[in-house]
Tab-separated table of N, CA and C in Angstrom:
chain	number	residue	atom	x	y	z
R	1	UNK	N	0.852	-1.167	0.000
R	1	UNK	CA	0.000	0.000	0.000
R	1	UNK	C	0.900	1.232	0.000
R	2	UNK	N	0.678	1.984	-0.983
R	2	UNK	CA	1.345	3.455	-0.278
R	2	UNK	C	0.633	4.874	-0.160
R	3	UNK	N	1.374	4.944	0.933
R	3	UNK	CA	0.510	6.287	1.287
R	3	UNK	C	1.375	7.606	1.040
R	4	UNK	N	0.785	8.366	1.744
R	4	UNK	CA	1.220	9.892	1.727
R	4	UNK	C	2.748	10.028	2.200
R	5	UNK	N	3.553	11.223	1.716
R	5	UNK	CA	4.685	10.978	2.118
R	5	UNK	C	4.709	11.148	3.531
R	6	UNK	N	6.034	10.600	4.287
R	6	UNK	CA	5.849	10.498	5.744
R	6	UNK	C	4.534	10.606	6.385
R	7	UNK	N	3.430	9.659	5.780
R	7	UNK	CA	2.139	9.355	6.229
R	7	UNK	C	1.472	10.459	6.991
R	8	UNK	N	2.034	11.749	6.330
R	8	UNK	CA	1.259	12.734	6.907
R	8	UNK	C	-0.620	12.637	6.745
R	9	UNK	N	-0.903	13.074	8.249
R	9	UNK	CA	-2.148	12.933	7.963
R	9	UNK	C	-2.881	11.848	8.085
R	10	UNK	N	-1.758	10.760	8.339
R	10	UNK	CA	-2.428	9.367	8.141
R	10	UNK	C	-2.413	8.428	8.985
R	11	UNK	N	-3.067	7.874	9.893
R	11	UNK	CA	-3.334	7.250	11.487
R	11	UNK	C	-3.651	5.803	11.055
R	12	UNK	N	-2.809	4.760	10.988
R	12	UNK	CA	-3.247	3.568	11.313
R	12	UNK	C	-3.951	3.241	12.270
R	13	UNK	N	-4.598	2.241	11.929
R	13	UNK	CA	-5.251	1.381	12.738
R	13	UNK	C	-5.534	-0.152	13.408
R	14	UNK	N	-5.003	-0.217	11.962
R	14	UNK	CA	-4.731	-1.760	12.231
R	14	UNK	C	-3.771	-2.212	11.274
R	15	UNK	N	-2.699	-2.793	11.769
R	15	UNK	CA	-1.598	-2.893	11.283
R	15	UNK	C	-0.913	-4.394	11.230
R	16	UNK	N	-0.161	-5.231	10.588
R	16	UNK	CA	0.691	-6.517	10.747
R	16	UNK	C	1.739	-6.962	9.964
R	17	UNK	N	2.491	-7.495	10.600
R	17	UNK	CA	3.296	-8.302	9.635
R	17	UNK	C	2.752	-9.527	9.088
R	18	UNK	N	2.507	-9.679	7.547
R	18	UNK	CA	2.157	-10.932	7.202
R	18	UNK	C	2.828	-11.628	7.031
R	19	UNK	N	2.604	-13.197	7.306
R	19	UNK	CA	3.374	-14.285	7.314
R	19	UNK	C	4.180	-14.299	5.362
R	20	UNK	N	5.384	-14.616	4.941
R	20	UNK	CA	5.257	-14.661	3.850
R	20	UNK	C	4.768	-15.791	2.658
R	21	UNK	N	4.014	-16.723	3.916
R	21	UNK	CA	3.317	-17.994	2.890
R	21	UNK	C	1.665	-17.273	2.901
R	22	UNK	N	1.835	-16.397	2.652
R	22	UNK	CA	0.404	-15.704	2.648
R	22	UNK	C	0.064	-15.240	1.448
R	23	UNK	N	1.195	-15.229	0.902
R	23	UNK	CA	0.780	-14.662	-0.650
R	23	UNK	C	1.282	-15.476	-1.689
R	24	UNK	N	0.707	-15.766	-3.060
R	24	UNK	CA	0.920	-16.440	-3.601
R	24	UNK	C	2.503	-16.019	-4.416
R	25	UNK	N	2.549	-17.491	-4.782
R	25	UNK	CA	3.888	-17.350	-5.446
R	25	UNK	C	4.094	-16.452	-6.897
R	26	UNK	N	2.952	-16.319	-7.651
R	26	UNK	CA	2.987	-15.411	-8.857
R	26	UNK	C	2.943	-14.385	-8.819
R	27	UNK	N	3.014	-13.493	-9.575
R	27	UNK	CA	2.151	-12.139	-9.827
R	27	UNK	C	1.431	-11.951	-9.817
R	28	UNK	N	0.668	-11.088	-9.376
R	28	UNK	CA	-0.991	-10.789	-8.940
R	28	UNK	C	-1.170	-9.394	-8.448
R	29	UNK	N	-2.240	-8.868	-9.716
R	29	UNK	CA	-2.511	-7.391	-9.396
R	29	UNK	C	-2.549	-7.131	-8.169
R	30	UNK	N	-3.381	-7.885	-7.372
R	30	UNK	CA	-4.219	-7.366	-6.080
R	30	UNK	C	-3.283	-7.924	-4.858
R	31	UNK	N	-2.395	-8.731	-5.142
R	31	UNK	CA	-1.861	-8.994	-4.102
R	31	UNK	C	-0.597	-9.758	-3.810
R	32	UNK	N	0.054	-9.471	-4.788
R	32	UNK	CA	1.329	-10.488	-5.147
R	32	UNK	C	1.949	-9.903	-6.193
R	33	UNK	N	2.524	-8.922	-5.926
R	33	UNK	CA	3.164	-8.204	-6.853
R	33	UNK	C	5.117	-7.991	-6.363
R	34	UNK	N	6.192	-8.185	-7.161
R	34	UNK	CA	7.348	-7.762	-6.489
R	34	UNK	C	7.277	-7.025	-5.627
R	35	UNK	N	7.213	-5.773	-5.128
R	35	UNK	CA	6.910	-4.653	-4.642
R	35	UNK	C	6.369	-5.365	-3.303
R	36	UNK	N	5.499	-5.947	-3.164
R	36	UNK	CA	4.265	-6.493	-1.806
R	36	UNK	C	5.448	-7.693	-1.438
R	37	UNK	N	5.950	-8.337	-2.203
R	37	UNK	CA	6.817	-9.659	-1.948
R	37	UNK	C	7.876	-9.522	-1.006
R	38	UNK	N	8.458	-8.403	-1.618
R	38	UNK	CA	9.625	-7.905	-0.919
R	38	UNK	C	9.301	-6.806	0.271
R	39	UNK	N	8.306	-6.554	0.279
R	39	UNK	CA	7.734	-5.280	1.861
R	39	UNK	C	7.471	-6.854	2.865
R	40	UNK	N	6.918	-7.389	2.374
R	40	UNK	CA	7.188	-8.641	3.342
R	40	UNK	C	7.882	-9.612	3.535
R	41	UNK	N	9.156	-9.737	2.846
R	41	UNK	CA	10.206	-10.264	2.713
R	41	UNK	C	11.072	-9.443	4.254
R	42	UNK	N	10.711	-8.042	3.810
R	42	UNK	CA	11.587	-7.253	5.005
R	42	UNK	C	10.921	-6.957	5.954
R	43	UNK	N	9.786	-7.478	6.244
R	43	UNK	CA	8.878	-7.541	7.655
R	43	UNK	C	8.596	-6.210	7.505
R	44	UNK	N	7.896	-5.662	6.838
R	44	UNK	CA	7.323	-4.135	6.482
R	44	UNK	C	6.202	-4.338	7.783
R	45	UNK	N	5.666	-3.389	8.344
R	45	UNK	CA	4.605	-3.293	8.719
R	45	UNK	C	3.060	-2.993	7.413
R	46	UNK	N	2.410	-4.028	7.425
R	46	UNK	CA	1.244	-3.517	6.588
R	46	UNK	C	0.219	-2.809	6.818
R	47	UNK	N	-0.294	-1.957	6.579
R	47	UNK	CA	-1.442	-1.301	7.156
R	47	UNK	C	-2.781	-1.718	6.481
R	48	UNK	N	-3.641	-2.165	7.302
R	48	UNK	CA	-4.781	-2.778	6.665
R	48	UNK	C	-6.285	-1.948	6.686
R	49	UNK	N	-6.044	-0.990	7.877
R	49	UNK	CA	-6.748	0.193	8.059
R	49	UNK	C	-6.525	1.193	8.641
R	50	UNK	N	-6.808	2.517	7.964
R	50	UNK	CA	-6.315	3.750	8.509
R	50	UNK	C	-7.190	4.798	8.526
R	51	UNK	N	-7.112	5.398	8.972
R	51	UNK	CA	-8.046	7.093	8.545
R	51	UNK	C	-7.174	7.819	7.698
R	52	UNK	N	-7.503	9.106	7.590
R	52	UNK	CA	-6.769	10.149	7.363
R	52	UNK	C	-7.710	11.484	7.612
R	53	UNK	N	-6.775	12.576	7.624
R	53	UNK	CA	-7.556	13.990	7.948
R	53	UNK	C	-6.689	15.122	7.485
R	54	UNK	N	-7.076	15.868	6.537
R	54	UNK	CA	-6.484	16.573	5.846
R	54	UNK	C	-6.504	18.211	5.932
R	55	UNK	N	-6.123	19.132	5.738
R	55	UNK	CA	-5.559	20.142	5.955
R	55	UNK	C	-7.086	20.826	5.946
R	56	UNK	N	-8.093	20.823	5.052
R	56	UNK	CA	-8.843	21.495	4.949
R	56	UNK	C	-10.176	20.912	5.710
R	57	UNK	N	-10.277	19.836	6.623
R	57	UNK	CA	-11.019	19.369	7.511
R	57	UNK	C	-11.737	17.610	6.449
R	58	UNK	N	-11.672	17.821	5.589
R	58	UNK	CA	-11.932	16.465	5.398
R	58	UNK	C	-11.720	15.320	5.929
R	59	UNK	N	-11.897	14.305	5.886
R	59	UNK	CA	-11.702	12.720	7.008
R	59	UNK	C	-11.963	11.907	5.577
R	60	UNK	N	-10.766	10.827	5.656
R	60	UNK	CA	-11.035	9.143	4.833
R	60	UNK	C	-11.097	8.253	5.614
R	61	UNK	N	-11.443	7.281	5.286
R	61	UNK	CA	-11.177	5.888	5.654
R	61	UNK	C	-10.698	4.825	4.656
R	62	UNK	N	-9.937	4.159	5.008
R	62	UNK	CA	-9.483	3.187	3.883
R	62	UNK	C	-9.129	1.272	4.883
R	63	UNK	N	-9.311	0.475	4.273
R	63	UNK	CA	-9.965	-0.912	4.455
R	63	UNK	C	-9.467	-1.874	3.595
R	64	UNK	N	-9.034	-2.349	4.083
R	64	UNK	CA	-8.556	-3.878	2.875
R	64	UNK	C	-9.391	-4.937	3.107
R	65	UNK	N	-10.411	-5.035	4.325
R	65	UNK	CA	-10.522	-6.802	4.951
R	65	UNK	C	-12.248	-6.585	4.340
R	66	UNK	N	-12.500	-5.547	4.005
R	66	UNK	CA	-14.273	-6.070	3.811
R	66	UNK	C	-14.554	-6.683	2.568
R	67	UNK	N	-14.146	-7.533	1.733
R	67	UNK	CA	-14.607	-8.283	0.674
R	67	UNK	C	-14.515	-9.822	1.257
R	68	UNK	N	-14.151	-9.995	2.278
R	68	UNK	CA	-14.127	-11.643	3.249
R	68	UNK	C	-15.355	-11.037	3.821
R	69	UNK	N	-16.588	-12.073	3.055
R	69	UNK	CA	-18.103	-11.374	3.923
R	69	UNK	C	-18.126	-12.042	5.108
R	70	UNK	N	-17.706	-13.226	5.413
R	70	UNK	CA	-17.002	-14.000	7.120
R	70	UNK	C	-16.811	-12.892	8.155
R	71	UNK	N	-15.949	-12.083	7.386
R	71	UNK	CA	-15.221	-11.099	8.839
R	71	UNK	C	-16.612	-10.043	9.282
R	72	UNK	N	-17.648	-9.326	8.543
R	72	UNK	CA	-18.900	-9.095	8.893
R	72	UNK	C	-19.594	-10.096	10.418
R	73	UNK	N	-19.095	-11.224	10.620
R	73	UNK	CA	-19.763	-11.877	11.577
R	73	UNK	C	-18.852	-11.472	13.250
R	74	UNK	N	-17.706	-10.364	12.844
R	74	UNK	CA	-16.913	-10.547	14.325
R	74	UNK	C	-17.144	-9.313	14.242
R	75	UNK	N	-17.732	-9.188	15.385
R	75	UNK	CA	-18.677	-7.854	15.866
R	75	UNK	C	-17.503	-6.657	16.364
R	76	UNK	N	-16.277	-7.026	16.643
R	76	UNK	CA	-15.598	-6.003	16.779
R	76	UNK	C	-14.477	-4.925	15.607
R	77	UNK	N	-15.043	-6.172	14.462
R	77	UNK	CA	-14.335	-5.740	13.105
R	77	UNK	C	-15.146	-4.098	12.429
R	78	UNK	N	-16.866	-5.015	12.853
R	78	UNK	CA	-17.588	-4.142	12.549
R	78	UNK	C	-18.176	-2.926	13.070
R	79	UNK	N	-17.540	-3.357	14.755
R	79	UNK	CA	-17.652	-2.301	15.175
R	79	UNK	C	-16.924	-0.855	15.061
R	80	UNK	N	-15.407	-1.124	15.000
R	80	UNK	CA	-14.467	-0.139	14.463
R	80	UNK	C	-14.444	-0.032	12.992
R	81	UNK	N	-15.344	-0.556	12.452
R	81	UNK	CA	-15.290	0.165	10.628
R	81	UNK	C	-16.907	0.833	10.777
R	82	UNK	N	-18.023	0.766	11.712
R	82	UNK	CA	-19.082	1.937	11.916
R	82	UNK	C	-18.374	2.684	12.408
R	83	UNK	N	-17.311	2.392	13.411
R	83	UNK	CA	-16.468	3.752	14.018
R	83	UNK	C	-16.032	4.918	13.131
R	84	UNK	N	-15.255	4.214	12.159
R	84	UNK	CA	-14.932	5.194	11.461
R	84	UNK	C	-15.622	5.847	10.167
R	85	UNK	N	-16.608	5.114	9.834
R	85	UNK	CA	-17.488	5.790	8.597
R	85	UNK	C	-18.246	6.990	9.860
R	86	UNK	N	-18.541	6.818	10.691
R	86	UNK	CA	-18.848	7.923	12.048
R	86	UNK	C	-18.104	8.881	11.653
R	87	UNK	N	-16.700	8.509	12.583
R	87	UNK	CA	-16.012	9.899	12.361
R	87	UNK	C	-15.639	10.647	11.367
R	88	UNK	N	-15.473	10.003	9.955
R	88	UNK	CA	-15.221	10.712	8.733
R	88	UNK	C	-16.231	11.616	8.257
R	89	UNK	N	-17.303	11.326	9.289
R	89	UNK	CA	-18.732	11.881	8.958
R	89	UNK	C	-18.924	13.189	10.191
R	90	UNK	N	-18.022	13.406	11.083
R	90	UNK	CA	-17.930	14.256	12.157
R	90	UNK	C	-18.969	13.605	13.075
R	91	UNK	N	-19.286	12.585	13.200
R	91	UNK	CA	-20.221	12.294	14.087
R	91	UNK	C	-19.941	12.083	15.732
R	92	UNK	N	-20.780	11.971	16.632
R	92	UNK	CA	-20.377	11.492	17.851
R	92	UNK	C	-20.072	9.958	18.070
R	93	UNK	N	-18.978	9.636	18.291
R	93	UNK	CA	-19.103	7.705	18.612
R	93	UNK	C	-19.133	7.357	20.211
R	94	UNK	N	-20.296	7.218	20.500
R	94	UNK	CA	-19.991	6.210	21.911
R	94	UNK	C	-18.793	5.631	22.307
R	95	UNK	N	-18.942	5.781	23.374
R	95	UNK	CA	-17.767	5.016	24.258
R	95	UNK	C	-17.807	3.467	23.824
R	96	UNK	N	-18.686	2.748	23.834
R	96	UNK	CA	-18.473	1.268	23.410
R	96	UNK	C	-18.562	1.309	22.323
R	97	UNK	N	-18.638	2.191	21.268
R	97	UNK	CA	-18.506	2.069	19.765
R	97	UNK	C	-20.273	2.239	19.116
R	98	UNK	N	-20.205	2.410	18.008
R	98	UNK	CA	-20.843	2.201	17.312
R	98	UNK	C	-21.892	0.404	17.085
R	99	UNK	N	-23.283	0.973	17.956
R	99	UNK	CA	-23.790	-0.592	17.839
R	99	UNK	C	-24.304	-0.739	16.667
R	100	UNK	N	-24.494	-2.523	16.514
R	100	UNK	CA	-24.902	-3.141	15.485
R	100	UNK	C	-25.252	-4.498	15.382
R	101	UNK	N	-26.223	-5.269	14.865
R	101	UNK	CA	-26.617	-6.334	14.671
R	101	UNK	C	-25.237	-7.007	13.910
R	102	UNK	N	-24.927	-8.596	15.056
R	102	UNK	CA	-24.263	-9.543	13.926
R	102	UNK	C	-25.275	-10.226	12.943
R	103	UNK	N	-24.504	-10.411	11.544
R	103	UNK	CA	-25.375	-10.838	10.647
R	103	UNK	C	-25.477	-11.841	10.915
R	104	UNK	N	-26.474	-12.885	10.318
R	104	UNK	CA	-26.344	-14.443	10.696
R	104	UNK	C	-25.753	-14.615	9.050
R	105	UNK	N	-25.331	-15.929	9.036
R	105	UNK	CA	-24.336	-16.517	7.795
R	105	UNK	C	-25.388	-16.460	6.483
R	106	UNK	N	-26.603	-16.633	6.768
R	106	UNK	CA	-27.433	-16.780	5.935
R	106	UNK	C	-28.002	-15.422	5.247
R	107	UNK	N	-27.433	-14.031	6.223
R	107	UNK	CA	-27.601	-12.794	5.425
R	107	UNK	C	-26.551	-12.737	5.201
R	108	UNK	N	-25.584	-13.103	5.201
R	108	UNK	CA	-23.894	-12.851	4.870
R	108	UNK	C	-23.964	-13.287	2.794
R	109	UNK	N	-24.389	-14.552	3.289
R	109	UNK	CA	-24.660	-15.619	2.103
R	109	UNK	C	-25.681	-14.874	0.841
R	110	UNK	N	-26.646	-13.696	1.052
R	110	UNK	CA	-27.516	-13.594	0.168
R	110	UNK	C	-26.740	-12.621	-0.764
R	111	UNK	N	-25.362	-11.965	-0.035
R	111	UNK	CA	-24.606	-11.227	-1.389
R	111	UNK	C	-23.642	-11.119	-1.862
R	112	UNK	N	-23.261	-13.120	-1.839
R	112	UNK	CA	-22.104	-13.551	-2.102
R	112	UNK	C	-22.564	-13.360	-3.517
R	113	UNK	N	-21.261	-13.698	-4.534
R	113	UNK	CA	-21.227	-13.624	-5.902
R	113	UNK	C	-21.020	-15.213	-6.277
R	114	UNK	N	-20.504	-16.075	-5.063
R	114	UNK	CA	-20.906	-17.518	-5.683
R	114	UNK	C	-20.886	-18.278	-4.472
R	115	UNK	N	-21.546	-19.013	-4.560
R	115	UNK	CA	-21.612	-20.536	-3.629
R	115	UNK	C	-20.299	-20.771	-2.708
R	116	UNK	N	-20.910	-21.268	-1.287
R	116	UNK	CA	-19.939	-21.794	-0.420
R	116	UNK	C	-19.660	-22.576	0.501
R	117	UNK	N	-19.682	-23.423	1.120
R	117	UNK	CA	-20.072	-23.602	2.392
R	117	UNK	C	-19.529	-23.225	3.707
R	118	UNK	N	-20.297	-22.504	4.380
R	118	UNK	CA	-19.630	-21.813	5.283
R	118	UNK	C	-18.971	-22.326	6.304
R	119	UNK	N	-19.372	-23.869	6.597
R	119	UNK	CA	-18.607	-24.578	7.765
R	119	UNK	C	-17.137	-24.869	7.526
R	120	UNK	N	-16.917	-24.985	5.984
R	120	UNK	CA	-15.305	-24.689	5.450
R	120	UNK	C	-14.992	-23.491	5.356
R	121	UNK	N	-15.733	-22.266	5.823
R	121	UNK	CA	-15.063	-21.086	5.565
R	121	UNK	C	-14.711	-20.701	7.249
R	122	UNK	N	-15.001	-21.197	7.668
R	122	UNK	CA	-15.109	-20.973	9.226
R	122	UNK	C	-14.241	-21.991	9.920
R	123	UNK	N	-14.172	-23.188	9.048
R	123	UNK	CA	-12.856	-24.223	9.518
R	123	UNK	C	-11.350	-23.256	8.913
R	124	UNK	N	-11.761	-22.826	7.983
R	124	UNK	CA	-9.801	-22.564	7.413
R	124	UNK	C	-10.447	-21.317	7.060
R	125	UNK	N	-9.548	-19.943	7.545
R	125	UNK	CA	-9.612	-18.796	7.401
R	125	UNK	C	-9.394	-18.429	6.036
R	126	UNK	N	-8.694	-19.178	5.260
R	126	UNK	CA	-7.936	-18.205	3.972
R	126	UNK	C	-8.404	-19.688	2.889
R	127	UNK	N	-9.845	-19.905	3.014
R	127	UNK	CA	-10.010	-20.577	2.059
R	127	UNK	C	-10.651	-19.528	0.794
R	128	UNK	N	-11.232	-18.654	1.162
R	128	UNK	CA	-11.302	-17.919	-0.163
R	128	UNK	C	-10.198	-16.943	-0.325
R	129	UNK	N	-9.467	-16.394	0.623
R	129	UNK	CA	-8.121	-16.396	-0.082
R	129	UNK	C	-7.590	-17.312	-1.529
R	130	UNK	N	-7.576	-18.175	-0.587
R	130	UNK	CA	-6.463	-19.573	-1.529
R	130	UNK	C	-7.509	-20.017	-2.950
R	131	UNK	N	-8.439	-19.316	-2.899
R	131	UNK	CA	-9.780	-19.602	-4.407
R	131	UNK	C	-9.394	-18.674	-5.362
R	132	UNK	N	-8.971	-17.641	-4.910
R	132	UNK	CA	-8.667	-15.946	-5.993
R	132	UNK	C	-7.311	-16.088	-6.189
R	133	UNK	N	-6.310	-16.701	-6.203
R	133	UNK	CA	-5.228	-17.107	-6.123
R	133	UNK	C	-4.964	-17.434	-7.935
């Protein structure tokens, strides 16, 4: 990912080193590119979510993990991504965050783009990882 120079402006949030059997061995627009190979080759820190806030009062948010419709079911994922569509919005956030209904698998399931079974998506984390591959 790159950001702004000396990440001005720019507040992680959630951050890691990924393992480097995490990415596939080819080239890949989205996620396997030289560039990504070697930031984790050298134990880069990745940033997976951040804000930002800019000179003239604007607010972003930026997100890598919401296309795994799975992670929608851990209520604290979703709680700090209402957090921040909140604050980019100047809003007030509660002290315990932003509430919200967990989905059940079966509203998760109505806006998948294909078939799954969820008891294998819930046994092995990076099985639709390892499908887009």
């Amino acid at each position: 990912m790159r950001f702004r120079k000396d990440m001005e402006g720019v507040t992680p949030i959630l951050s890691a080193v990924p393992p480097q059997d995490l990415l596939p061995e080819k080239d890949h627009h989205h996620n396997s590119t030289p560039d990504a190979r070697a930031a984790v080759a050298r134990r880069d820190l990745q940033h997976v979510m951040w804000v930002s806030e800019n000179e003239n009062g604007s607010r972003g948010f930026g997100f890598t993990g919401g296309h795994f419709h799975d992670n929608w079911q851990d209520d604290n994922l979703r709680t700090v991504v209402l957090n921040a569509i909140a604050w980019i919005a100047h809003r007030e956030i509660p002290e315990s965050g932003i509430p919200s209904q967990t989905p059940t698998m079966e509203e998760l399931k109505e806006n998948q783009d294909f078939e799954y079974d969820a008891s294998k998506i819930r046994d092995d984390k990076y099985a639709d990882r390892r499908r887009h591959r």
